[in-house]
XYZ file of C-alpha atoms in Angstrom:
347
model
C 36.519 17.353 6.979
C 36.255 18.210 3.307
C 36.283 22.227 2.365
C 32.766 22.916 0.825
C 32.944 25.736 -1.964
C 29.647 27.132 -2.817
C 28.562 26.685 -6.299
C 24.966 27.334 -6.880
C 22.365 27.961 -3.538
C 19.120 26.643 -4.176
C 16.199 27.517 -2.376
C 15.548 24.056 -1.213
C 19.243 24.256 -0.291
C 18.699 26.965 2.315
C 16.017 25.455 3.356
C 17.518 21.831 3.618
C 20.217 23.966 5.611
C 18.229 24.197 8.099
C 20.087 20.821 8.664
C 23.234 22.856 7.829
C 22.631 26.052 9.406
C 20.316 28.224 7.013
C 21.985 27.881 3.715
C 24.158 25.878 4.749
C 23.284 22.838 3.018
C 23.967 23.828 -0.579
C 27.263 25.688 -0.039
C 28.630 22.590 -0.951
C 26.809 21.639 -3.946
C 25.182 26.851 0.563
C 18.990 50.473 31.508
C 18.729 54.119 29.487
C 16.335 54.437 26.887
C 19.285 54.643 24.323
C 20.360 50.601 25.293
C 16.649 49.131 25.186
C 16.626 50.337 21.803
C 19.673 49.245 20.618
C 21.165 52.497 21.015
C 21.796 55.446 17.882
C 24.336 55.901 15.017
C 25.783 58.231 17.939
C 26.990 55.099 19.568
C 29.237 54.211 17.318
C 30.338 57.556 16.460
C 31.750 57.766 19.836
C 34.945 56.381 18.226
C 36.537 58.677 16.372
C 39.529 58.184 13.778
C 39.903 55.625 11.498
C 38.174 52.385 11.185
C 39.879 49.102 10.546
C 38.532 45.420 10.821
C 39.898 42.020 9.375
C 37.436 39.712 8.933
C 37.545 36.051 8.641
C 38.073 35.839 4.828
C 41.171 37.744 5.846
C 40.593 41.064 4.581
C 41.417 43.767 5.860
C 38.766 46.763 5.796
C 39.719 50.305 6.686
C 38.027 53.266 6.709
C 39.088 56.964 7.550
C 36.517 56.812 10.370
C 33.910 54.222 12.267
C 31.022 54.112 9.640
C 28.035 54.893 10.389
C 26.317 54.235 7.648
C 26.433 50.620 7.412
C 24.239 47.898 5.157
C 24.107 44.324 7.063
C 22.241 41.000 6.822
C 19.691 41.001 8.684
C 20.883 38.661 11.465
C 24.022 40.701 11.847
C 22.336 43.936 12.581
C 20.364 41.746 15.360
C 23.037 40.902 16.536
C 24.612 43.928 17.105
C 21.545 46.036 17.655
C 21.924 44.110 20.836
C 25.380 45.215 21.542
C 23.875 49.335 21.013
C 24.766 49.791 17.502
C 21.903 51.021 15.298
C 21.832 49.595 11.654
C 19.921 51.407 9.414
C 19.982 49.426 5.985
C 19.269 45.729 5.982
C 18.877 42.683 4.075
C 17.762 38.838 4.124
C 14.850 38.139 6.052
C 13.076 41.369 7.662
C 9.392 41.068 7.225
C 6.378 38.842 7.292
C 3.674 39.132 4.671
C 1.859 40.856 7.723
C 4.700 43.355 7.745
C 5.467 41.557 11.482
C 9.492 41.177 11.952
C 10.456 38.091 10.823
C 12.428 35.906 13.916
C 16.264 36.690 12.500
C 15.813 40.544 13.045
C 15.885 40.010 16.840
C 14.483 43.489 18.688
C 15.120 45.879 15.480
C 12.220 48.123 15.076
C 11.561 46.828 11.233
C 9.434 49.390 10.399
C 12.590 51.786 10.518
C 14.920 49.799 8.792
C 15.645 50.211 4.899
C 15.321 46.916 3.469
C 17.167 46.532 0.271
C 16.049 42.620 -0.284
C 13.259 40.959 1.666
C 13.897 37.236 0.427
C 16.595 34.919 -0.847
C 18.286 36.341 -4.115
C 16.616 39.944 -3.786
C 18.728 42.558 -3.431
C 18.108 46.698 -4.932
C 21.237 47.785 -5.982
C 20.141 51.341 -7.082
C 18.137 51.768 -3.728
C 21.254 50.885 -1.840
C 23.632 53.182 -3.891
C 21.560 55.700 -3.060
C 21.649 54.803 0.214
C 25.530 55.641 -0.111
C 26.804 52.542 2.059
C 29.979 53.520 3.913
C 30.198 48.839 4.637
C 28.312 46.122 3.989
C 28.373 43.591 6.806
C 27.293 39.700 6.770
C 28.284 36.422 7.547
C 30.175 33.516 5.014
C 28.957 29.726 4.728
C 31.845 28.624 3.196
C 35.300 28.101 2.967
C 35.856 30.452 -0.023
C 33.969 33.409 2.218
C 30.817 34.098 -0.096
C 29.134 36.557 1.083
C 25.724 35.506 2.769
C 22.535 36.686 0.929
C 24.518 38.883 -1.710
C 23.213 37.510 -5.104
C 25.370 35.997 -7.310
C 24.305 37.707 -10.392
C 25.002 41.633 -8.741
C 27.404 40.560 -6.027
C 30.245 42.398 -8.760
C 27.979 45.698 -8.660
C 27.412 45.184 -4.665
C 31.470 45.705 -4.388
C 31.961 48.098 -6.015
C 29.443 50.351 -3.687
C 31.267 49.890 -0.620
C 33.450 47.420 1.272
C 32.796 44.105 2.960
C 32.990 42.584 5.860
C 32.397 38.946 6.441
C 32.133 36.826 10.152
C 32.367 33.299 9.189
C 29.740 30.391 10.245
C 30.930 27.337 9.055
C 32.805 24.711 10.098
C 33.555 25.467 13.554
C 31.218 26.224 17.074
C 29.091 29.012 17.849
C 31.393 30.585 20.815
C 34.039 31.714 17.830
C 31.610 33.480 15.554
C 29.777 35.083 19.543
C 33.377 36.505 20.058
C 34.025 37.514 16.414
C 31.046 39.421 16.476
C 32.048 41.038 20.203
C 34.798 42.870 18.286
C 32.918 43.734 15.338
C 30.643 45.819 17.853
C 33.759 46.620 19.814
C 35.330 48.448 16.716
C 31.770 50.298 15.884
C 32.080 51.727 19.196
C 29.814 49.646 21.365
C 29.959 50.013 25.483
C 31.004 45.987 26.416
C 31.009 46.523 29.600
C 27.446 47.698 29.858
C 25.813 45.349 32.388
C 22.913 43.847 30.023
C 26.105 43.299 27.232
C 28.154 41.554 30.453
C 25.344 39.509 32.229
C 24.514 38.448 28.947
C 27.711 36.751 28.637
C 27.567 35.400 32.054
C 24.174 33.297 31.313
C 24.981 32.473 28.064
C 28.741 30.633 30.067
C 25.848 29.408 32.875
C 23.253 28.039 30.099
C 26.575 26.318 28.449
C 27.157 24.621 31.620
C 23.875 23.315 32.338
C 23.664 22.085 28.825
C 26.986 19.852 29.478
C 25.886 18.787 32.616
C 22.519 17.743 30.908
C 24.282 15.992 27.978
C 26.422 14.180 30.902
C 23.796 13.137 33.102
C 21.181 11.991 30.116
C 24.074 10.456 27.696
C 21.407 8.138 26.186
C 18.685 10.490 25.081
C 19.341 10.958 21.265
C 18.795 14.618 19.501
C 17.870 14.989 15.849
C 17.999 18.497 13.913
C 15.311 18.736 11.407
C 14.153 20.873 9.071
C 10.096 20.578 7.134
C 9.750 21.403 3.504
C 6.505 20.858 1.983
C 8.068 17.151 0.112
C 10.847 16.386 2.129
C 12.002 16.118 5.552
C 15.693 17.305 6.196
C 18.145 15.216 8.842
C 20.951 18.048 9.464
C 24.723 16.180 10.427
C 27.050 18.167 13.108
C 29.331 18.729 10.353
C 29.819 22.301 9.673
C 27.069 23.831 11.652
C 28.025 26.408 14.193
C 24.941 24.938 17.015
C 25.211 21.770 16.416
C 28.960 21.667 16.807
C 28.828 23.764 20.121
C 26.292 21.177 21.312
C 28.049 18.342 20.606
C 31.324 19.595 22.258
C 29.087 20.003 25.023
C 27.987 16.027 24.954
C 24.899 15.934 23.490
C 24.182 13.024 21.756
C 23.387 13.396 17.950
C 21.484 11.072 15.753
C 24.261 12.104 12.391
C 23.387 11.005 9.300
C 25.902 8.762 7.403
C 28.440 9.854 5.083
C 27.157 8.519 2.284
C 23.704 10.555 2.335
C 25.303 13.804 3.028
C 27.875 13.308 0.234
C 25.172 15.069 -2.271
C 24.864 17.845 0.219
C 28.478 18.563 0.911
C 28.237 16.966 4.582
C 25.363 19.307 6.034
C 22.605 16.917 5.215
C 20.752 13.990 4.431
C 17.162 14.395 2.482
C 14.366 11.851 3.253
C 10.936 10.883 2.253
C 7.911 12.122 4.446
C 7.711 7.312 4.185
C 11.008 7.490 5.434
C 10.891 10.550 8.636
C 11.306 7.618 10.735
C 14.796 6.524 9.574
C 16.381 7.540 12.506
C 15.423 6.819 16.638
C 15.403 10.429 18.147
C 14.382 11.086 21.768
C 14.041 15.201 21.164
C 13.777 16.887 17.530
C 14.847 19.968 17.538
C 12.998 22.180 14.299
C 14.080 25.169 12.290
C 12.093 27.692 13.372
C 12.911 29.975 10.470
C 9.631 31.435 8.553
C 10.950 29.535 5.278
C 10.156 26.463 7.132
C 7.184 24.232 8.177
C 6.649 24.201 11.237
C 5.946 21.366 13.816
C 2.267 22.548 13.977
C 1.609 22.808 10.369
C 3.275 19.697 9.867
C 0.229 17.494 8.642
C 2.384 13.850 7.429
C 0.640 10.908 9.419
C 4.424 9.376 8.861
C 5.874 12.590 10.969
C 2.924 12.425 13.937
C 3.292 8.439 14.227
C 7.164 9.154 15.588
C 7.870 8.971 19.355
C 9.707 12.536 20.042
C 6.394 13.709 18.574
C 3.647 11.598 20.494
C 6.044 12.802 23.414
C 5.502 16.097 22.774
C 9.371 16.266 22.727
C 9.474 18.666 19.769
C 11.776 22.181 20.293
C 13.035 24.727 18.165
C 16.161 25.383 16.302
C 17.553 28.207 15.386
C 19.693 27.478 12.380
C 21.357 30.911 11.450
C 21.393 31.961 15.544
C 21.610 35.584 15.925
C 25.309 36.364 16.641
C 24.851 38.046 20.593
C 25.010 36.469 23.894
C 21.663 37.059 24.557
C 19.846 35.825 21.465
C 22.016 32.434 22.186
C 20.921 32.299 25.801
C 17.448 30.775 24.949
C 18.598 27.724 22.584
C 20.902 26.858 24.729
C 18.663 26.762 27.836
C 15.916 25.593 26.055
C 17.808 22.269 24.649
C 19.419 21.485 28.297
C 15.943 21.898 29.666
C 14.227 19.328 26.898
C 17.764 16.590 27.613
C 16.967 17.116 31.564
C 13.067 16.704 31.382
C 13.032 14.007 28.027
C 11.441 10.391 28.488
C 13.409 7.616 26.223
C 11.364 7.059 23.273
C 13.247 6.190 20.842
């Protein structure tokens, strides 16, 4: 499998990523009160002494104590908002136009958050210096561990205001990144053995198994990932993307694109025509539902209506850039063993 180094992310590169899990795609050319809300900057305070983390770029972060005040993507401070630790600075994808939270911040009350960059290649640098970051926290899409949603052009500035940290999503299955981001909350200071962190685990094992017993028992109904753009219609391969691979250790039977189309991409995906959406048989399509994306709804392409998954009404969602808890991965898993064990062959 070839190492894809990011060069230059497009934005029709994240969004073709929703093939290759949000960016993905152009890396290679990308109980108490205090634990329903996530819990406080107390929480992790409860560890006291110095902080130290590697990460999976391999370096090696320490601090003189667990930070408090931390900066993370958006998506990471989901995540671990759902393990009790309480992010205060964010950015990536936050808010809707409506000022609504947008579906990678998870539970986070957004209208308490500091958002230092709402879209792709935003980021306030003087707003987050004042901030005084203690670490900035996000995930890598590469092999060369670029940092996720840190713009190229003030990434240099960025590091110099505080340290990184970087959980890597590409290139192997979701359960590594789940656990990698279990210690990050771990070494913040988060209670995981809280029973909503620990049944969490349990259903997420449970929704894994039903999913392989679904794949097992339905071996010929064929899955496609897509992803809508307003010109093109993205196929995503099980390359590098942390779902996709899960699923497909799991048995479920991918429609992959061939080589030669991804080659452009860097393996994460092939690009098609809105003529050409029916290239490939698919029994369920499974859609990016990030708010970058067309949805299946808004999808108005006679070509797109006219396929069988669709007439079927065998159409579910994809989370491309999954937030990083057990619970958050619960539902996709659950959802796509429910759509294998209830899908009619179409295609």
């Amino acid at each position: 499998m070839s190492n894809a180094r990011a060069t230059h992310l497009t934005r029709r590169g994240i969004l073709a990523a929703g093939g290759a899990l949000g960016l993905g795609a152009v890396l290679a050319a990308c109980g108490d009160d205090d634990a329903k809300s996530g819990g406080s900057e107390s929480t992790a305070a409860a560890k006291s002494g110095p902080w130290t983390f590697k990460d999976d770029r391999g370096t090696t972060v320490k601090l003189d104590k667990v930070p408090t005040k931390i900066v993370a993507f958006t998506g990471v401070a989901a995540a671990l908002y759902d393990y009790g630790i309480e992010i205060k600075g964010v950015f990536g994808p936050t808010t809707l136009e409506n000022g609504k939270a947008d579906v990678q911040a998870g539970d986070m009350d957004v209208s308490k958050l500091t958002v230092f960059g709402n879209v792709w290649d935003q980021f306030n640098v003087e707003k987050y210096a004042a901030f005084a970051p203690e670490v900035l926290l996000t995930t890598t899409f590469d092999s060369a561990g670029t940092l996720w949603y840190v713009p190229e052009a003030s990434k240099a500035k960025i590091a110099k205001l505080a340290p990184s940290v970087a959980i890597s999503v590409y290139d192997r299955q979701l359960t590594k990144p789940l656990q990698r981001m279990w210690e990050l909350a771990d070494s913040l200071g988060a209670d995981l053995t809280a029973t909503k962190v620990t049944d969490a685990k349990k259903r997420f094992e449970e929704a894994s198994e039903r999913l392989r017993a679904a794949a097992k028992a339905r071996p010929e109904i064929k899955v496609m990932a897509g992803s809508a753009a307003q010109d093109v219609f993205y196929v995503s391969g099980t390359n590098f993307s942390i779902d996709l691979e899960y699923f497909k250790a799991l048995g479920v039977n991918f429609v992959e694109p061939s080589e030669s189309a991804k080659k452009a991409t860097g393996g994460w995906f092939e690009t098609l025509s809105w003529e050409n959406v029916d290239k490939y048989a698919a029994d369920i399509i499974m859609m990016d539902d990030r708010t970058a994306t067309i949805q299946p709804a808004d999808i108005t392409e006679a070509t797109w209506k006219k396929l069988p998954a669709v007439k079927a009404g065998q159409v579910i969602g994809r989370s491309p850039e999954p937030i990083l808890s057990y619970d958050k991965c619960v539902p996709m898993v659950e959802n796509l063993a429910k759509a294998i064990e209830d899908a009619k062959k179409v295609a």
